[in-house]
Tab-separated table of C-alpha atoms in Angstrom:
chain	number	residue	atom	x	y	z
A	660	UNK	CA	82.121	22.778	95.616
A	661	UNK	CA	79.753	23.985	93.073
A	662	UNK	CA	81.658	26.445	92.364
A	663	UNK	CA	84.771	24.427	91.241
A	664	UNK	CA	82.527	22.392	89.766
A	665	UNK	CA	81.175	25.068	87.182
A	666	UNK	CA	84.809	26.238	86.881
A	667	UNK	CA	85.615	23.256	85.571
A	668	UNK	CA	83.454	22.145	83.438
A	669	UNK	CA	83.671	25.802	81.469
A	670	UNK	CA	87.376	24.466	81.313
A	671	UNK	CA	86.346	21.391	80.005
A	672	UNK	CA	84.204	23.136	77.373
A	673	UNK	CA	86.763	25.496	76.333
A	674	UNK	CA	90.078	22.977	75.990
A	675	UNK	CA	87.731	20.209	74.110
A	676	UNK	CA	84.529	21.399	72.275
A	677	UNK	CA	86.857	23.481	70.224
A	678	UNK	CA	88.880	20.446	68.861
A	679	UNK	CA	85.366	19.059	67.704
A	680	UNK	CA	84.304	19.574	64.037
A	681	UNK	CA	81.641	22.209	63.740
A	682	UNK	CA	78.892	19.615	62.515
A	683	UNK	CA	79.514	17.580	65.788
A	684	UNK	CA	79.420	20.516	67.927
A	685	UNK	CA	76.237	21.584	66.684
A	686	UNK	CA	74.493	18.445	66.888
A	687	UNK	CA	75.946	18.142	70.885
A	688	UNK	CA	74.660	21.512	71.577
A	689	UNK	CA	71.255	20.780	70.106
A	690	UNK	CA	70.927	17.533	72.282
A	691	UNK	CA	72.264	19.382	75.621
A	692	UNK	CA	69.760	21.924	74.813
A	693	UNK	CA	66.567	19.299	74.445
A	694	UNK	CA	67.865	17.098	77.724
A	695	UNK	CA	67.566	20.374	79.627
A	696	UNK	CA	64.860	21.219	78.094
A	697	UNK	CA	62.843	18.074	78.851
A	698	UNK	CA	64.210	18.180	82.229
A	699	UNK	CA	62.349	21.899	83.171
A	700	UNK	CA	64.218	22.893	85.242
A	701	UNK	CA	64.660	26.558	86.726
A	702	UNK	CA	66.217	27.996	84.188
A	703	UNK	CA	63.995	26.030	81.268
A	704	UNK	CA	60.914	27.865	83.477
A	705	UNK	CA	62.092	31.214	84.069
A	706	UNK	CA	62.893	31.338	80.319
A	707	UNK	CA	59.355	30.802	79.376
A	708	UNK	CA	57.649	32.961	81.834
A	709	UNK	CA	60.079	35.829	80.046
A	710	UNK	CA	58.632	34.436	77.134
A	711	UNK	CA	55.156	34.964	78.205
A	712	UNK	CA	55.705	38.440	78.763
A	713	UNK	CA	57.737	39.210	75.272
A	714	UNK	CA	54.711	36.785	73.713
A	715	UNK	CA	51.676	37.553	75.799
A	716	UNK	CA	48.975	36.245	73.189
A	717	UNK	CA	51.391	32.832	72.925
A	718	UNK	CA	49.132	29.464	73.834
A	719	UNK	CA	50.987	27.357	76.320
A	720	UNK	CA	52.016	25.019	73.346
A	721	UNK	CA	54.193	28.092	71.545
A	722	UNK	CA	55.569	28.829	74.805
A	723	UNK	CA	56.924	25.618	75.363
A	724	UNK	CA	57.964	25.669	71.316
A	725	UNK	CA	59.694	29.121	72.368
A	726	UNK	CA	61.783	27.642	75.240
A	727	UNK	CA	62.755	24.879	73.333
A	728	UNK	CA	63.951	26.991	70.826
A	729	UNK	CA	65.302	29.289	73.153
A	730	UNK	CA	67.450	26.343	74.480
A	731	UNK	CA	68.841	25.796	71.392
A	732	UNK	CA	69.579	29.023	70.619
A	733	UNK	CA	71.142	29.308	74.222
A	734	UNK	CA	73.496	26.248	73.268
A	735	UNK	CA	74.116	27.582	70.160
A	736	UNK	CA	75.586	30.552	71.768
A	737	UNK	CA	77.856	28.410	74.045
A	738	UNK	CA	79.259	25.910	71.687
A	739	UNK	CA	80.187	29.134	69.548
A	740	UNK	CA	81.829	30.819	71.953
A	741	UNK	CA	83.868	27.453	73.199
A	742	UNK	CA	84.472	27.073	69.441
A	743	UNK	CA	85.806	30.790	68.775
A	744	UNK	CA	89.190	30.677	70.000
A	745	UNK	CA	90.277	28.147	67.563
A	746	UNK	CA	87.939	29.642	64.605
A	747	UNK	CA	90.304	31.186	61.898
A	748	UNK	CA	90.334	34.817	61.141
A	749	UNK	CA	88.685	34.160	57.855
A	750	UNK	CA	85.873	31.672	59.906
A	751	UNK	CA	85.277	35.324	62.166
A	752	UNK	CA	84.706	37.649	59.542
A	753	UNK	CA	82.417	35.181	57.505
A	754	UNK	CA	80.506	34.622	60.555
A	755	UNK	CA	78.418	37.373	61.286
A	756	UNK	CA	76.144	39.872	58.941
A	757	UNK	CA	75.364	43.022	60.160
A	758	UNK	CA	72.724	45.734	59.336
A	759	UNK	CA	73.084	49.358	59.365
A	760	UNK	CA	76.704	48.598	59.776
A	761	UNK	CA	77.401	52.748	58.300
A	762	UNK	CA	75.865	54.057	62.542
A	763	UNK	CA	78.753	52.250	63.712
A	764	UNK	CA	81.620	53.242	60.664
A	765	UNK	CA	80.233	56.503	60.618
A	766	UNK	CA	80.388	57.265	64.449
A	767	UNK	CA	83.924	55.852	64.651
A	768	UNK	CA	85.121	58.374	61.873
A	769	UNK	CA	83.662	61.166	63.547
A	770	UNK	CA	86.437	60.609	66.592
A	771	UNK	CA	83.392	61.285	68.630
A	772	UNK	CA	83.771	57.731	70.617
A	773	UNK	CA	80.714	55.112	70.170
A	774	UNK	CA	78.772	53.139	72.727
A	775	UNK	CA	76.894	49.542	71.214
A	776	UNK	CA	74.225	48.563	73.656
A	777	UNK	CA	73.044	45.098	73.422
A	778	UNK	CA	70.735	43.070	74.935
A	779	UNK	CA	71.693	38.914	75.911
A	780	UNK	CA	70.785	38.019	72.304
A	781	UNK	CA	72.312	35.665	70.135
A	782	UNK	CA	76.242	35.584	70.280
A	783	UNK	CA	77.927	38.970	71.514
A	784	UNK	CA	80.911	37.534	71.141
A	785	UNK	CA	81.365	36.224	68.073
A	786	UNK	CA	79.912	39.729	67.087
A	787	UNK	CA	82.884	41.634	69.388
A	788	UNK	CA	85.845	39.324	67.457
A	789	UNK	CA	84.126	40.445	64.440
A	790	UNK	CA	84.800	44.105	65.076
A	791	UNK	CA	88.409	43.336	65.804
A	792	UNK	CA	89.209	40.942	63.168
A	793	UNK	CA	86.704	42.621	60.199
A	794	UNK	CA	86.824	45.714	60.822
A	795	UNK	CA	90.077	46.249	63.372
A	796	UNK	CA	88.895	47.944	65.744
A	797	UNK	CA	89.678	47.687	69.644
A	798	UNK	CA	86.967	47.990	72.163
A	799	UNK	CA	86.607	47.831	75.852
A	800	UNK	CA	83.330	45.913	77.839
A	801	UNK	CA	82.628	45.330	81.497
A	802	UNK	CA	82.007	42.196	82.568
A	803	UNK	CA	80.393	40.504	85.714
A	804	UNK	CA	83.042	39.048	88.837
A	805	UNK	CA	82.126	35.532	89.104
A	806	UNK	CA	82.926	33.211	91.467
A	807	UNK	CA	85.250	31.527	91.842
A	808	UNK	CA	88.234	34.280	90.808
A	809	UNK	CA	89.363	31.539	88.550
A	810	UNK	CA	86.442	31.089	86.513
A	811	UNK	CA	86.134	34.930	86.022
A	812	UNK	CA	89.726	34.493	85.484
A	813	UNK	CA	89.265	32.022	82.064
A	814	UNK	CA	86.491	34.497	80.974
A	815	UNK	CA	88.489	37.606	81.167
A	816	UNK	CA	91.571	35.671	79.063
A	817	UNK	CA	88.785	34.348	76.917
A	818	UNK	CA	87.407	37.747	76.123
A	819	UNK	CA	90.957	39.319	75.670
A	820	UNK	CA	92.111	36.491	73.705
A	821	UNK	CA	89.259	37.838	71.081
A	822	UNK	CA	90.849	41.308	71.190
A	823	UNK	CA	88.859	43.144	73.828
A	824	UNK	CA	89.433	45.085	76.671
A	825	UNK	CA	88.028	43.414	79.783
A	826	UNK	CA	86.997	45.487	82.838
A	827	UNK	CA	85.266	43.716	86.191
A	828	UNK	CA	82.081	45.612	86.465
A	829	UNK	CA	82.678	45.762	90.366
A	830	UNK	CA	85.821	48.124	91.868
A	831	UNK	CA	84.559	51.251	90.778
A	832	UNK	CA	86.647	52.617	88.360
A	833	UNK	CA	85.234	50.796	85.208
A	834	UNK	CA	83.370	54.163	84.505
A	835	UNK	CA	86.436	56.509	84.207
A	836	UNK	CA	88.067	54.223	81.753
A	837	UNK	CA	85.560	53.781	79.648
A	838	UNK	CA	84.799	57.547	79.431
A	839	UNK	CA	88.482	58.113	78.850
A	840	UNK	CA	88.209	55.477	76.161
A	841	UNK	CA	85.258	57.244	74.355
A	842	UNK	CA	86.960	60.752	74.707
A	843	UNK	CA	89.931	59.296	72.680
A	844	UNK	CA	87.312	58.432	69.844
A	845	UNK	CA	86.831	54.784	70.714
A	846	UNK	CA	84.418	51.876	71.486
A	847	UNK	CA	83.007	50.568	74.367
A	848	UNK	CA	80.351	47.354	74.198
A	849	UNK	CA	77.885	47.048	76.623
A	850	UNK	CA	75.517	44.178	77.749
A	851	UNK	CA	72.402	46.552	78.658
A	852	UNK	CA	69.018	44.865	79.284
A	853	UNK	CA	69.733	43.627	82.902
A	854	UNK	CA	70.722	45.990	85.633
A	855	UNK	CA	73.536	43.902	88.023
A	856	UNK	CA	73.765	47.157	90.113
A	857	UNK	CA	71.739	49.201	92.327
A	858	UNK	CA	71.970	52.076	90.160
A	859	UNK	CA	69.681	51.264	87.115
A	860	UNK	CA	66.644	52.789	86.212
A	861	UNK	CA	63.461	51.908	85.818
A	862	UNK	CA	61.825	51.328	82.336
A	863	UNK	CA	59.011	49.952	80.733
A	864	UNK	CA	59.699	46.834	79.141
A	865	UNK	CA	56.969	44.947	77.217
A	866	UNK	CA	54.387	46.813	79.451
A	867	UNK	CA	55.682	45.974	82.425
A	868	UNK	CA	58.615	47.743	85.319
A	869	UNK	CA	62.160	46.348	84.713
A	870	UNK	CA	65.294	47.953	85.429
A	871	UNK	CA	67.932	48.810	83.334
A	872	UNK	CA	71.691	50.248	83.710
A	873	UNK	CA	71.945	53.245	82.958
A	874	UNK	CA	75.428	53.273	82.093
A	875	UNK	CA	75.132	53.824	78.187
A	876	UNK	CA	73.037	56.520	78.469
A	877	UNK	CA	75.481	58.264	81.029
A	878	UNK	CA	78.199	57.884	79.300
A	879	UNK	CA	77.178	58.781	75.470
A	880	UNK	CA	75.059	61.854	77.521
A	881	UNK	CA	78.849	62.970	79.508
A	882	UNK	CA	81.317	62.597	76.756
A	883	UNK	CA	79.249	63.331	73.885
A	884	UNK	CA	79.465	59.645	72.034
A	885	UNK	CA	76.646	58.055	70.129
A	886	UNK	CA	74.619	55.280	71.677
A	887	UNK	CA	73.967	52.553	69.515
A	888	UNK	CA	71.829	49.979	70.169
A	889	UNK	CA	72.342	46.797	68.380
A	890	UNK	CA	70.426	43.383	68.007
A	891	UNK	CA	71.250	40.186	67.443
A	892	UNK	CA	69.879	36.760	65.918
A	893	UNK	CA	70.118	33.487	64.298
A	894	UNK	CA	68.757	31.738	61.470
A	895	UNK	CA	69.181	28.273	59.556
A	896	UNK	CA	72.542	28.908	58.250
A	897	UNK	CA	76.092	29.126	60.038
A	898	UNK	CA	75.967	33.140	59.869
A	899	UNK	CA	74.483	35.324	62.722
A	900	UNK	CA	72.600	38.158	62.190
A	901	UNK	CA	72.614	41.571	63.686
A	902	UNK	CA	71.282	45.298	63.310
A	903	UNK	CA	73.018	48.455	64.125
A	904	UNK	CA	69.817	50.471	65.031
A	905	UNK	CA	70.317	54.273	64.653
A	906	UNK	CA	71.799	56.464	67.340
A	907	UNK	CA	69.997	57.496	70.801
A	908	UNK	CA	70.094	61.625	70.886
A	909	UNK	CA	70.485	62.903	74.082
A	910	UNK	CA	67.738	65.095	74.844
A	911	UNK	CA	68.002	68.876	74.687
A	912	UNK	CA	66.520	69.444	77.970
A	913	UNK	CA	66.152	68.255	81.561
A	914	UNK	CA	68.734	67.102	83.842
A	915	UNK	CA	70.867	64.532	83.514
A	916	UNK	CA	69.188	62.305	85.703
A	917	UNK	CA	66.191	62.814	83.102
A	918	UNK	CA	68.121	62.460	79.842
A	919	UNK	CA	69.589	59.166	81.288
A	920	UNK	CA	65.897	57.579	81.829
A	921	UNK	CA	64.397	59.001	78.685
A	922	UNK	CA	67.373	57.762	76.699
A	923	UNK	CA	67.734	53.869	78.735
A	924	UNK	CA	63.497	53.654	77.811
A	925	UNK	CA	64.194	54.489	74.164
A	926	UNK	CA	66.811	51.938	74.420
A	927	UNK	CA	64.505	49.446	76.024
A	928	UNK	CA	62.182	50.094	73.311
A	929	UNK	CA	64.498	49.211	70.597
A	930	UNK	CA	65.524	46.102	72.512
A	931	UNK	CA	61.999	44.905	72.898
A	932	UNK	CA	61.285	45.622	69.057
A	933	UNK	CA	64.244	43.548	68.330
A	934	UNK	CA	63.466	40.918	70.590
A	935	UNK	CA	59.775	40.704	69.759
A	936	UNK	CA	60.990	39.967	66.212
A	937	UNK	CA	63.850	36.686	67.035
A	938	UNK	CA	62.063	35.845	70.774
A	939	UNK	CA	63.469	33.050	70.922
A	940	UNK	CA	67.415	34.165	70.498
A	941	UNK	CA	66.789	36.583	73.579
A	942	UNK	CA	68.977	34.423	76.279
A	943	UNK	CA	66.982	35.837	79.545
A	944	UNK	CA	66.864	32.603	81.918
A	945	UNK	CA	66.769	34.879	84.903
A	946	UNK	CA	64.487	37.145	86.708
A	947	UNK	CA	64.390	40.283	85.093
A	948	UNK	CA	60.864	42.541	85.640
A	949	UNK	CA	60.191	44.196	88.930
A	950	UNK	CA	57.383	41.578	89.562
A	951	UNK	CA	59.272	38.782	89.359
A	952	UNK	CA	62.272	40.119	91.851
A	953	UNK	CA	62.273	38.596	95.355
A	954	UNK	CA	63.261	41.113	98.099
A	955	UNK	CA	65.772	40.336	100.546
A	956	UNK	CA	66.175	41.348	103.808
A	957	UNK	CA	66.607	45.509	104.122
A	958	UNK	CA	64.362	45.832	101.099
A	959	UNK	CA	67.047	44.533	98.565
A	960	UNK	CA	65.354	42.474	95.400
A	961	UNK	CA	66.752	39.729	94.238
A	962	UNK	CA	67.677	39.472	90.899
A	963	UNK	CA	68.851	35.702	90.208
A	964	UNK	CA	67.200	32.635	90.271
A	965	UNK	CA	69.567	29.843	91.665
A	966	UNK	CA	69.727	28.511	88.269
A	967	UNK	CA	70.789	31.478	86.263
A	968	UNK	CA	73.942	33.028	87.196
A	969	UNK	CA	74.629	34.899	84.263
A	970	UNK	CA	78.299	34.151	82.591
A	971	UNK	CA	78.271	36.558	79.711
């Protein structure tokens, strides 16, 4: 029941928040964001203890400032991306402002195939339709199987409908096509600060164990593509922010098991410098450091709180 229930209301988001004006959407968004807020709930808490460890010197006053911000910013995010299907190509290209924008360009000239890294910051995408409208270039991303199939269903013709490439990140063979995608001199797009798998590595992050996927690292280190990391943020105006960060070399010795850790920490690192800066546009409202994980039976961890299954 829950399920259909969440399927629905993302249907209900998608077929009427985009009919509202943009001033009315934002002003709904802010006030679902302070209800839930007020409410602290599990997803309210779990995004301030995150916030605790990205702030660690933060009073319990500017932690509770950062969540409420972090709501916002979280709503923000959602009443975009309901909005972005009806926003005009001109509205897309308009609506984001990248840094460092000459890693990507560059990388994509060079036929050598390009992996962006990001961490759950801001608005991915609004910043993927502005790749394929601004600049026209296709890309392919992996995305999480939710449940129900339907709701994964409206996310995959959501994502398409912005002129990407949608693979399910379970089945297996997401990894061949996008290595056969880079070795054609394209893009792939990759949510990378939370591992979904039990293949990621471990990583310090903000001085404490996490785990990350190692799938960016693997694939620029295998088909020879750069890894870009790139963050994300908001400010007062309509535009979103963002910062192509230079490229992650692969390093000249070790094995590849090695070069895949060393390069997913110095990718963690970025992430963390980035996040430290705009803490409050970092979208984490689930568990996320070793610490934090519940094990399951057979020694499994758990890496979602009931509150926070992750739809991006």
């Amino acid at each position: 029941m829950s399920e259909k229930l969440a399927d629905a209301l993302y249907g209900v988001g998608w077929s009427t928040v985009k009919k509202l004006p943009e001033p009315v959407a934002t002003a709904l968004g802010r006030r679902i964001a302070d209800v839930a807020w007020k409410r602290r709930g599990k997803g309210v808490l779990r995004l301030e203890s995150n916030y605790a460890r990205v702030a660690p010197d933060a009073s319990a006053r500017r932690l509770a400032e950062l969540s409420r911000a972090g709501m916002r910013s979280y709503m923000r995010y959602w009443m975009e991306s309901f909005r972005l299907p009806a926003w005009s190509d001109q509205r897309i290209r308009g609506g984001f402002a990248p840094e460092g924008l000459h890693h990507l360009t560059d990388g994509l000239a060079s036929d050598r195939g390009v992996v962006l890294a990001l961490p759950h910051m801001a608005n991915w995408d609004l910043a993927g339709a502005w790749v394929t409208t601004k600049l026209g270039v296709p890309f392919t991303t992996v995305v999480e199987r939710l449940k129900p199939e339907s709701l994964y269903d409206r996310f995959v013709a959501y994502r398409e409908g912005l002129g990407m490439e949608v693979l399910p990140h379970t089945g297996g063979s997401a990894f061949g096509t996008l290595a056969r995608r880079l070795r054609e001199g394209g893009l792939v797009c990759l949510v990378a600060d939370r591992d979904l798998s039990a293949s990621g590595v471990e990583v310090k992050f903000f001085g404490e164990a996490a785990k990350m996927p190692a799938g960016p690292a693997i694939l620029a280190a295998r088909t020879g593509a750069l890894l870009l990391p790139v963050t994300l943020w908001y400010d007062a105006s309509p535009v979103m922010r963002g910062r192509v960060h230079p490229p992650i070399e692969v390093p000249t010795t070790g094995t590849r098991a090695e070069q895949a850790v060393a390069m997913t920490q110095e990718l963690a690192d970025v992430f963390a410098a980035g996040i430290a800066e705009h803490p409050q546009d970092w979208h984490m409202l689930q568990r996320l450091w070793l610490a934090d994980l519940e094990p399951r039976p057979g020694g499994a961890a758990d890496a979602d709180d009931s509150s926070g299954t992750e739809k991006r």
